[in-house]
JSON list of C-alpha atoms in Angstrom, two decimals:
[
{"chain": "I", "resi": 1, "resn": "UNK", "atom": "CA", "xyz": [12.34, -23.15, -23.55]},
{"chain": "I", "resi": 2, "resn": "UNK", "atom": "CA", "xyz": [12.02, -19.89, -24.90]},
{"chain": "I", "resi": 3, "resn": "UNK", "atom": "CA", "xyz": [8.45, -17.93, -24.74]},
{"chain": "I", "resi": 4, "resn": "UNK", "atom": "CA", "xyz": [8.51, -16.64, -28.47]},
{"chain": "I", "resi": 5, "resn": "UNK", "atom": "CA", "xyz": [8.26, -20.99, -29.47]},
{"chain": "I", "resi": 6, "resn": "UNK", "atom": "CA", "xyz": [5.00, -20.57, -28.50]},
{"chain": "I", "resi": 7, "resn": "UNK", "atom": "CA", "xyz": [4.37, -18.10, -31.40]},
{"chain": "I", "resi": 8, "resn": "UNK", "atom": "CA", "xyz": [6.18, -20.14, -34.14]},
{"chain": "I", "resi": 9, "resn": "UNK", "atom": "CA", "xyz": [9.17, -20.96, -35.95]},
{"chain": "I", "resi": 10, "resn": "UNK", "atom": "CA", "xyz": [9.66, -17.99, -37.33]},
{"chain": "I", "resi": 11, "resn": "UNK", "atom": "CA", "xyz": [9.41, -14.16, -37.30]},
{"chain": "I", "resi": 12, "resn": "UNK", "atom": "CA", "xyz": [9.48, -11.07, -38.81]},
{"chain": "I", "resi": 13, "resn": "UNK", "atom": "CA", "xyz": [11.24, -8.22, -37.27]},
{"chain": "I", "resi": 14, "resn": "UNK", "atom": "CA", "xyz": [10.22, -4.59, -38.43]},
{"chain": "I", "resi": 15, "resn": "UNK", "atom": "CA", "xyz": [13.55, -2.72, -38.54]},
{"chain": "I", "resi": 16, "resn": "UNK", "atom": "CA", "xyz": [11.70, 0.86, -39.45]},
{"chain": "I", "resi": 17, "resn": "UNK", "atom": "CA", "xyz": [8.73, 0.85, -37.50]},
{"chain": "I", "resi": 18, "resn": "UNK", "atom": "CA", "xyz": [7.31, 4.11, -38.01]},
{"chain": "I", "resi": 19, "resn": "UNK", "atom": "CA", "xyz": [7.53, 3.31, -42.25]},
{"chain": "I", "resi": 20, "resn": "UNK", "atom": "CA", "xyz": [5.78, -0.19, -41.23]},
{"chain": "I", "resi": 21, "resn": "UNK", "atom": "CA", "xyz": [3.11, 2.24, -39.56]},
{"chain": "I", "resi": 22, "resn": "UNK", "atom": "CA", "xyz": [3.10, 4.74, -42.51]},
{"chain": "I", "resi": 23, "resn": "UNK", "atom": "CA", "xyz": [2.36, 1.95, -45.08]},
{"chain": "I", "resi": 24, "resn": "UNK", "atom": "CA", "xyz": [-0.46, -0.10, -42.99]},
{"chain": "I", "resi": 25, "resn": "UNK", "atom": "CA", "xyz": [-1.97, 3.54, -42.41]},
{"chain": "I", "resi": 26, "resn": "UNK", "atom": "CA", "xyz": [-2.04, 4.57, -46.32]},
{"chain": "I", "resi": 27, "resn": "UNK", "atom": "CA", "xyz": [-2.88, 0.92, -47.41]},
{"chain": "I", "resi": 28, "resn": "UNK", "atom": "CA", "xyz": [-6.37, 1.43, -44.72]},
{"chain": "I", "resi": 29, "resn": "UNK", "atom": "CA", "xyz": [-7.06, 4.62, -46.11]},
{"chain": "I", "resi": 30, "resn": "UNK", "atom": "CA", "xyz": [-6.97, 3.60, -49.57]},
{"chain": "I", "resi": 31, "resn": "UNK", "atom": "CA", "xyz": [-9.22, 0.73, -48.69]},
{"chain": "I", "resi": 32, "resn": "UNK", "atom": "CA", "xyz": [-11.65, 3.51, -46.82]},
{"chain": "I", "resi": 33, "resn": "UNK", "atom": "CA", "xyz": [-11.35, 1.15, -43.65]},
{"chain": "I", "resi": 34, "resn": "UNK", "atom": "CA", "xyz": [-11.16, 2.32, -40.13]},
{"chain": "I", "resi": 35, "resn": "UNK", "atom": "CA", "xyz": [-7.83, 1.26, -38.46]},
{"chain": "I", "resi": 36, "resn": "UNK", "atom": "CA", "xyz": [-6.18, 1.45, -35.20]},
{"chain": "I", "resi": 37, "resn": "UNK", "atom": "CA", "xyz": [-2.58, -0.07, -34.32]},
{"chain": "I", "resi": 38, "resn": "UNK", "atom": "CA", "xyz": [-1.17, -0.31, -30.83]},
{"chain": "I", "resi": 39, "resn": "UNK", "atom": "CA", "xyz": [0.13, -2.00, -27.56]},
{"chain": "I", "resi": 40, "resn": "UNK", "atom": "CA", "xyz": [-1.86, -4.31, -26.09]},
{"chain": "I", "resi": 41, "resn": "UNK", "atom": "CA", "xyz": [-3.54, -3.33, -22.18]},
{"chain": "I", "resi": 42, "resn": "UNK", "atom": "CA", "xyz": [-3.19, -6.21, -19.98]},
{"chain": "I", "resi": 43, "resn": "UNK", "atom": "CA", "xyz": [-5.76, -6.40, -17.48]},
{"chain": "I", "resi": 44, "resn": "UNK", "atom": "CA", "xyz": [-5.88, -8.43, -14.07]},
{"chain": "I", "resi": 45, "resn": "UNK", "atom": "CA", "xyz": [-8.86, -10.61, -14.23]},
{"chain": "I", "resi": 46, "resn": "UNK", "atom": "CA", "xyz": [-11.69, -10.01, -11.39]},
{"chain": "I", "resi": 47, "resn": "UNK", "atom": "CA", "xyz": [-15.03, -10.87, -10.74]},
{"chain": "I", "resi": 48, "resn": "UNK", "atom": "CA", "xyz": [-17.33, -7.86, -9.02]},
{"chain": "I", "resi": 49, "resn": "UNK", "atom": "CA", "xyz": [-13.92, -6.37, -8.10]},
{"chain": "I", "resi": 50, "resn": "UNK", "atom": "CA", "xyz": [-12.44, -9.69, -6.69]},
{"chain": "I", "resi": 51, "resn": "UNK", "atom": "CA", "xyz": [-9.06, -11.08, -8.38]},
{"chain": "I", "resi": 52, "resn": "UNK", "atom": "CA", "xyz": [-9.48, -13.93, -9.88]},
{"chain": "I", "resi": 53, "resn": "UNK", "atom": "CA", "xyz": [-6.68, -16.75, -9.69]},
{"chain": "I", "resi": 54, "resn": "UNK", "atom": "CA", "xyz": [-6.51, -20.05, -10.99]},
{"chain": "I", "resi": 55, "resn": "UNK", "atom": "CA", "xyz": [-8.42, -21.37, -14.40]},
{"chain": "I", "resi": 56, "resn": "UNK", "atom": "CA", "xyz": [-10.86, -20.25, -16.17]},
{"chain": "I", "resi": 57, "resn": "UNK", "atom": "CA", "xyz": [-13.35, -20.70, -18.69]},
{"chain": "I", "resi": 58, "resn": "UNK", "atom": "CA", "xyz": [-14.67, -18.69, -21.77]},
{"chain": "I", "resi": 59, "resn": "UNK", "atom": "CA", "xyz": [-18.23, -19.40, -23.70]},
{"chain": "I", "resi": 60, "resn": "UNK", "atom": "CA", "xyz": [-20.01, -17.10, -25.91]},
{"chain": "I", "resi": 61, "resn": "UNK", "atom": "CA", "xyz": [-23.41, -17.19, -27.03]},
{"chain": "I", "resi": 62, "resn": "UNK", "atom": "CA", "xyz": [-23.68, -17.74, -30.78]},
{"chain": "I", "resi": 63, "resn": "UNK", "atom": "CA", "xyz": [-26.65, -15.29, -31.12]},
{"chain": "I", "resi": 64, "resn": "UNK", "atom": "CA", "xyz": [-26.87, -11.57, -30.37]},
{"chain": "I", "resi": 65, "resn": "UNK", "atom": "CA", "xyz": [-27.84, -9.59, -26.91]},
{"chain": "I", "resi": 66, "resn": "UNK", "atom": "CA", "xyz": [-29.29, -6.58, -26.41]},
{"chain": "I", "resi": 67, "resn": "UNK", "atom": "CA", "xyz": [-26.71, -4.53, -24.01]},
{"chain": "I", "resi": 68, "resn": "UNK", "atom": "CA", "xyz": [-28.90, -1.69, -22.72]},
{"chain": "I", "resi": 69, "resn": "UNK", "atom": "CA", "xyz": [-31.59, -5.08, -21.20]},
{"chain": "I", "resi": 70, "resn": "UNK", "atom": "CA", "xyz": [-28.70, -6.66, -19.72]},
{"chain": "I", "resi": 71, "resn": "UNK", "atom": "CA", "xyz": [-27.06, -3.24, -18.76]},
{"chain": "I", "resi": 72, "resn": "UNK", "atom": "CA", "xyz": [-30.58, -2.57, -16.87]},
{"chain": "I", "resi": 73, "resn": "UNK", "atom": "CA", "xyz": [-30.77, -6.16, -14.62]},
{"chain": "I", "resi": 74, "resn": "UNK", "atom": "CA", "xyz": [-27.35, -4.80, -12.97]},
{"chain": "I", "resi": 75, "resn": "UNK", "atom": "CA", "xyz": [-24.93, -7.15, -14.47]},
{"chain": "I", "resi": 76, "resn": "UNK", "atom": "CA", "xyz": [-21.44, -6.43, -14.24]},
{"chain": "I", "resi": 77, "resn": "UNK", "atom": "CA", "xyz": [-20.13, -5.52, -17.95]},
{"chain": "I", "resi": 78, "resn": "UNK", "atom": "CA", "xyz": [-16.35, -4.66, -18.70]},
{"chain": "I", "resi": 79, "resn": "UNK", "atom": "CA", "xyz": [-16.39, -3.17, -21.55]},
{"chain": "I", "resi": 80, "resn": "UNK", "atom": "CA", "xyz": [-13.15, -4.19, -23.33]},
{"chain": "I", "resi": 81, "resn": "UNK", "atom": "CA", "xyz": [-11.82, -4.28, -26.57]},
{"chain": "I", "resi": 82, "resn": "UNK", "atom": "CA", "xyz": [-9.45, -5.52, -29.41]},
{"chain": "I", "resi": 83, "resn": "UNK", "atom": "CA", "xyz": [-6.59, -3.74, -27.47]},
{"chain": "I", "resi": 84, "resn": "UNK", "atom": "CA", "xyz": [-7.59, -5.65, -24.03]},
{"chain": "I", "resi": 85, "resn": "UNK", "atom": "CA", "xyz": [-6.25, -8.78, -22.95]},
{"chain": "I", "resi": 86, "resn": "UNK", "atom": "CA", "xyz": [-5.62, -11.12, -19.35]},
{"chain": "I", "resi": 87, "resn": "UNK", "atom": "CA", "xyz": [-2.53, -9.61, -17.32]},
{"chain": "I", "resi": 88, "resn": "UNK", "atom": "CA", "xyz": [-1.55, -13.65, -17.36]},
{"chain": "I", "resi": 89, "resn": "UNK", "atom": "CA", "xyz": [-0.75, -13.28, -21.14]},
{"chain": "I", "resi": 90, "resn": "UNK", "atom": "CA", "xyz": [1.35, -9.84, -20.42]},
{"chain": "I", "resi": 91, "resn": "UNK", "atom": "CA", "xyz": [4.67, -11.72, -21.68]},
{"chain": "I", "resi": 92, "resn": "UNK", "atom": "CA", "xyz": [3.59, -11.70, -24.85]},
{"chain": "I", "resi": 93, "resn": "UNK", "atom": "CA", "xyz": [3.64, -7.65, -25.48]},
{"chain": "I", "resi": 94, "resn": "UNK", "atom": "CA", "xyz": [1.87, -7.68, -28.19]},
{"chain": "I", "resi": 95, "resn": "UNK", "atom": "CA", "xyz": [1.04, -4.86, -30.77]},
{"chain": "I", "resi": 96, "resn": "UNK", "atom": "CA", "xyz": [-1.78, -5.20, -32.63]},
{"chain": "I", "resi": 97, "resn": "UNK", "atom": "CA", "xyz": [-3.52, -4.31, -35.86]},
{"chain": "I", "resi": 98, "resn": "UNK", "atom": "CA", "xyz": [-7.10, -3.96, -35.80]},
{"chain": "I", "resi": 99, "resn": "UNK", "atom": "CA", "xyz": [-9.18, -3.57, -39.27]},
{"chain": "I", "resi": 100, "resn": "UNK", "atom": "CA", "xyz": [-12.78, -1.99, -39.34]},
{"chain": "I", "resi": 101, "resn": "UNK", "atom": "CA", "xyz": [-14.22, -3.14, -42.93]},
{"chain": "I", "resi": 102, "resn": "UNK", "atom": "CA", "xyz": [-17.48, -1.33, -42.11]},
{"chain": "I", "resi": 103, "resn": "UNK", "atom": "CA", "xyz": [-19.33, -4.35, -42.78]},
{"chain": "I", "resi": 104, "resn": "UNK", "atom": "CA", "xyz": [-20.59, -7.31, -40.74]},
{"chain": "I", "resi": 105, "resn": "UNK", "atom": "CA", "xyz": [-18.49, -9.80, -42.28]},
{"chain": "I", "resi": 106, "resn": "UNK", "atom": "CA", "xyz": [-15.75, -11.82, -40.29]},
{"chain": "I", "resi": 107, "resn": "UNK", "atom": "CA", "xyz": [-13.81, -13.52, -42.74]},
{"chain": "I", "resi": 108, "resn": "UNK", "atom": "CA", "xyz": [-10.31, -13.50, -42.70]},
{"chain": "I", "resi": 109, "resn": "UNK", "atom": "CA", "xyz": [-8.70, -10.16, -44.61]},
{"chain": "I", "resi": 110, "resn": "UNK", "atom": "CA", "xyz": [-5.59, -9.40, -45.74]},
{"chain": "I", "resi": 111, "resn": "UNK", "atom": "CA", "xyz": [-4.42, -5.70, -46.18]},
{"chain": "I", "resi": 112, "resn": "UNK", "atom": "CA", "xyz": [-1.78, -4.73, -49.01]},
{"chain": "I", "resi": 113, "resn": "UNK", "atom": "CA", "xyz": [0.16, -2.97, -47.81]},
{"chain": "I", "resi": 114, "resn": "UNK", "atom": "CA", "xyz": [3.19, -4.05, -50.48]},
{"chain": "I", "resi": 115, "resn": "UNK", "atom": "CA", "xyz": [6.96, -5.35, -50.51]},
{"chain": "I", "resi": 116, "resn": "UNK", "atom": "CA", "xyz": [8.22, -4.81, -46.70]},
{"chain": "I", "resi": 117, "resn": "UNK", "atom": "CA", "xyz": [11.82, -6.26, -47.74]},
{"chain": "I", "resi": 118, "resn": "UNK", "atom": "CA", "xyz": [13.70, -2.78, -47.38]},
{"chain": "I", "resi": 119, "resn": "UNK", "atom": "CA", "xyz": [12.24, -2.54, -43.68]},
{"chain": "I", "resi": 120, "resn": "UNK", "atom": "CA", "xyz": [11.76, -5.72, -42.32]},
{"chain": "I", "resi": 121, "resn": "UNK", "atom": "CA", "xyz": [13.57, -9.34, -42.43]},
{"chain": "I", "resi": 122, "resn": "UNK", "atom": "CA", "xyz": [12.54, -12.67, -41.58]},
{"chain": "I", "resi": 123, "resn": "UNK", "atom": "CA", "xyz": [14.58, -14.58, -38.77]},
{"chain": "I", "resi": 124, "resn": "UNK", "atom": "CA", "xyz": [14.12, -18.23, -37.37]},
{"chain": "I", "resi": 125, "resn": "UNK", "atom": "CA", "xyz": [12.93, -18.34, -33.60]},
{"chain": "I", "resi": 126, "resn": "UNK", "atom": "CA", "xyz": [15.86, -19.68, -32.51]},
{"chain": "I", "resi": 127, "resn": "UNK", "atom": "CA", "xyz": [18.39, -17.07, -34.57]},
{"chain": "I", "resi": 128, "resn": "UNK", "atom": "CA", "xyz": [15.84, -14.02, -33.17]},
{"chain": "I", "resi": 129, "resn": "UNK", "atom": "CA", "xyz": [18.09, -12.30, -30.00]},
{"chain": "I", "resi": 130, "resn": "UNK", "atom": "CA", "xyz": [21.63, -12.80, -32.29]},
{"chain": "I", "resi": 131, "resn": "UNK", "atom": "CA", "xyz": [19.53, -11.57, -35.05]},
{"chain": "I", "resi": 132, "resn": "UNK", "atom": "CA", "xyz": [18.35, -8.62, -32.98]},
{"chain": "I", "resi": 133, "resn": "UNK", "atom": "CA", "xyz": [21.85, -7.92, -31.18]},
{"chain": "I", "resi": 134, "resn": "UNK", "atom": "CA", "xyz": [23.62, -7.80, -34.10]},
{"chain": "I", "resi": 135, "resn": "UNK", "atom": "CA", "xyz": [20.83, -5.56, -36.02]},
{"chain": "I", "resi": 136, "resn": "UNK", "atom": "CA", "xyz": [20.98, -3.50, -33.09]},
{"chain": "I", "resi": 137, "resn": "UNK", "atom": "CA", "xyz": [24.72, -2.89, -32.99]},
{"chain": "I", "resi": 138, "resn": "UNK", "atom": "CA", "xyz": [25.98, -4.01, -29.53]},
{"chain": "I", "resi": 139, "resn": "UNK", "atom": "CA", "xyz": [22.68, -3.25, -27.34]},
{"chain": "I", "resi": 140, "resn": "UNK", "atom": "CA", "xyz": [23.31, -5.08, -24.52]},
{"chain": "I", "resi": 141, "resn": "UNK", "atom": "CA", "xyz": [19.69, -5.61, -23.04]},
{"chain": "I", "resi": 142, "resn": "UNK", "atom": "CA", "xyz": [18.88, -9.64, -21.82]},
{"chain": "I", "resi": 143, "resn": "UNK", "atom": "CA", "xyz": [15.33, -9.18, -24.13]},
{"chain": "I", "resi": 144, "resn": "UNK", "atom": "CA", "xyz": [16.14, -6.48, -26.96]},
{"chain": "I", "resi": 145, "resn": "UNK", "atom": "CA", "xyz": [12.05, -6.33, -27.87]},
{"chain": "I", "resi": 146, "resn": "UNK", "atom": "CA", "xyz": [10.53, -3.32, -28.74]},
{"chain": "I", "resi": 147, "resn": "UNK", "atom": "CA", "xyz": [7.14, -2.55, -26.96]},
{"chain": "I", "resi": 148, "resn": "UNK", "atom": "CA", "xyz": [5.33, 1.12, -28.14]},
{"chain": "I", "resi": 149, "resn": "UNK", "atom": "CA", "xyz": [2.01, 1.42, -26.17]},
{"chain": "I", "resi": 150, "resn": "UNK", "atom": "CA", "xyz": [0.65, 4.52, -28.38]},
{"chain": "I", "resi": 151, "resn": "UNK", "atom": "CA", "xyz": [-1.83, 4.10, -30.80]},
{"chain": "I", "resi": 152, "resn": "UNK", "atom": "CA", "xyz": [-2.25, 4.94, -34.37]},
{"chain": "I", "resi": 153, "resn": "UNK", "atom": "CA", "xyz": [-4.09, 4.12, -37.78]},
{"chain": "I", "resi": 154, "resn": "UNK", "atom": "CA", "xyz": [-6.77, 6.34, -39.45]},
{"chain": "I", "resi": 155, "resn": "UNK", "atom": "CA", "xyz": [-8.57, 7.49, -36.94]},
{"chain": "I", "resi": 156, "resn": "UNK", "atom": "CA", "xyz": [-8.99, 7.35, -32.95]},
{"chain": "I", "resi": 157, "resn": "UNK", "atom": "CA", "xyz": [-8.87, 4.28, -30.51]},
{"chain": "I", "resi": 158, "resn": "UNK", "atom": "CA", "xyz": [-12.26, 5.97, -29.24]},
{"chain": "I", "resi": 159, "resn": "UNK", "atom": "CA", "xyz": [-13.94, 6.62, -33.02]},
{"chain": "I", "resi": 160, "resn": "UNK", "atom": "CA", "xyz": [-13.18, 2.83, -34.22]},
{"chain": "I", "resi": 161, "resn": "UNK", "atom": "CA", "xyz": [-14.54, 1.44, -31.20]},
{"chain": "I", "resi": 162, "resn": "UNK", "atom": "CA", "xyz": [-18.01, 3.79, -31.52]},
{"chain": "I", "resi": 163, "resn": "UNK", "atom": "CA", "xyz": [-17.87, 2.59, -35.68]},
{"chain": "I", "resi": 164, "resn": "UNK", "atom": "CA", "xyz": [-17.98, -1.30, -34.81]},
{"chain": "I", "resi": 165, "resn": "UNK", "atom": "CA", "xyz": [-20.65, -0.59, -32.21]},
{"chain": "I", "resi": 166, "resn": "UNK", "atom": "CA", "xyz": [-22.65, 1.89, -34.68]},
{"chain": "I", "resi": 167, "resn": "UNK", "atom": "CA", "xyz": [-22.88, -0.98, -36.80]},
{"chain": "I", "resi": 168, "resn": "UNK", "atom": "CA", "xyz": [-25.16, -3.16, -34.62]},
{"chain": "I", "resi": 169, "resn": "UNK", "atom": "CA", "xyz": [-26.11, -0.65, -31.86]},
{"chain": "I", "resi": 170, "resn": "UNK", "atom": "CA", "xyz": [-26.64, -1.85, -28.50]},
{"chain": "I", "resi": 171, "resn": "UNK", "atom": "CA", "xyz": [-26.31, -5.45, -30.13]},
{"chain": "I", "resi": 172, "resn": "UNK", "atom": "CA", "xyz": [-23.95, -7.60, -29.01]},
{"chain": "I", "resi": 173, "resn": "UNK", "atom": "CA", "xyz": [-22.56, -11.11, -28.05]},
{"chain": "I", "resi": 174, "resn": "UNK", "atom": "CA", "xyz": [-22.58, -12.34, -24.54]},
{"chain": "I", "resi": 175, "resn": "UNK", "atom": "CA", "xyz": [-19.04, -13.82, -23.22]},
{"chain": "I", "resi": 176, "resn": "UNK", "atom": "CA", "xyz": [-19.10, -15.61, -20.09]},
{"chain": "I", "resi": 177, "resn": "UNK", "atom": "CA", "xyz": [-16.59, -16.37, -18.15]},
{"chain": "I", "resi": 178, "resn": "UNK", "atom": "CA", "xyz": [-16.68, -19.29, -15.67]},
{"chain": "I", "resi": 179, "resn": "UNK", "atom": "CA", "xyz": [-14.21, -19.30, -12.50]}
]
């Protein structure tokens, strides 16, 4: 079975991605919103340092923590964000585009960024490697998928991450994670 199944039936491949990049970036700035797109870090799980193998499982408490209290009773805190994710998902290579609003509000969003037709097409799952192969013009890789770790957007990796937390300062929600 193939991975990208897992995803959906269909997707869109970005055939100029530094135009794709360009138009997200003006479309942010426009909207005065912080943004940040980028490869995704995959991470090997652990507990105090340990790998961790087999399952696990997530909860979250539904109201907020102070960090600097649990910070001070010596709890172990990664402190990861949008662009983090589990090593065991690393097949996915994901690139991601994460929207600061500067506001508290988590409803869904979607950014104008206009007509992507001249850069981009729309291919079934199962049409997606001929698709790419023939786009490509004979590239003869097994997986022809394009993976650029650097990051862009409006401003730094570093500066969004300190405007979400400026927003609720040393506030946050607890994630535990039972192995």
């Amino acid at each position: 079975m193939n991975i990208m199944n897992e995803f959906g039936k269909f997707v869109v491949v970005i055939m100029n991605e530094a135009e794709f990049r360009r138009r997200v970036h003006k479309a942010a700035e426009k909207a005065d919103y912080d943004c940040v797109f980028g490869g995704v870090n995959y991470h090997t799980a652990n507990d105090r340092g340990n790998l961790v193998t087999g399952n696990m499982l997530h909860l979250i408490r539904e109201d907020e923590i102070d960090i600097n209290k649990l910070a001070s009773e010596k709890n172990v805190i990664n402190h990861y964000d949008c662009f983090d994710k589990w090593d065991k998902h690393a097949y996915q290579r994901e690139w991601r585009i994460c929207i600061n609003r500067n506001n508290h509000e988590v409803t869904p969003y979607r950014l104008e960024i206009g007509n992507i037709s001249d850069i981009a097409f729309i291919v079934s799952v199962e049409m997606l490697y001929p698709a790419l192969f023939k786009w490509l013009g004979g590239f003869t890789s097994e997986s022809p998928l394009f993976y650029l770790p650097k990051y862009g957007g409006t401003v730094t990796r570093d500066l969004f991450k300190m405007n979400v937390y400026n927003m609720r300062p040393n506030k946050g929600y607890l994630l535990t994670t039972i192995m």
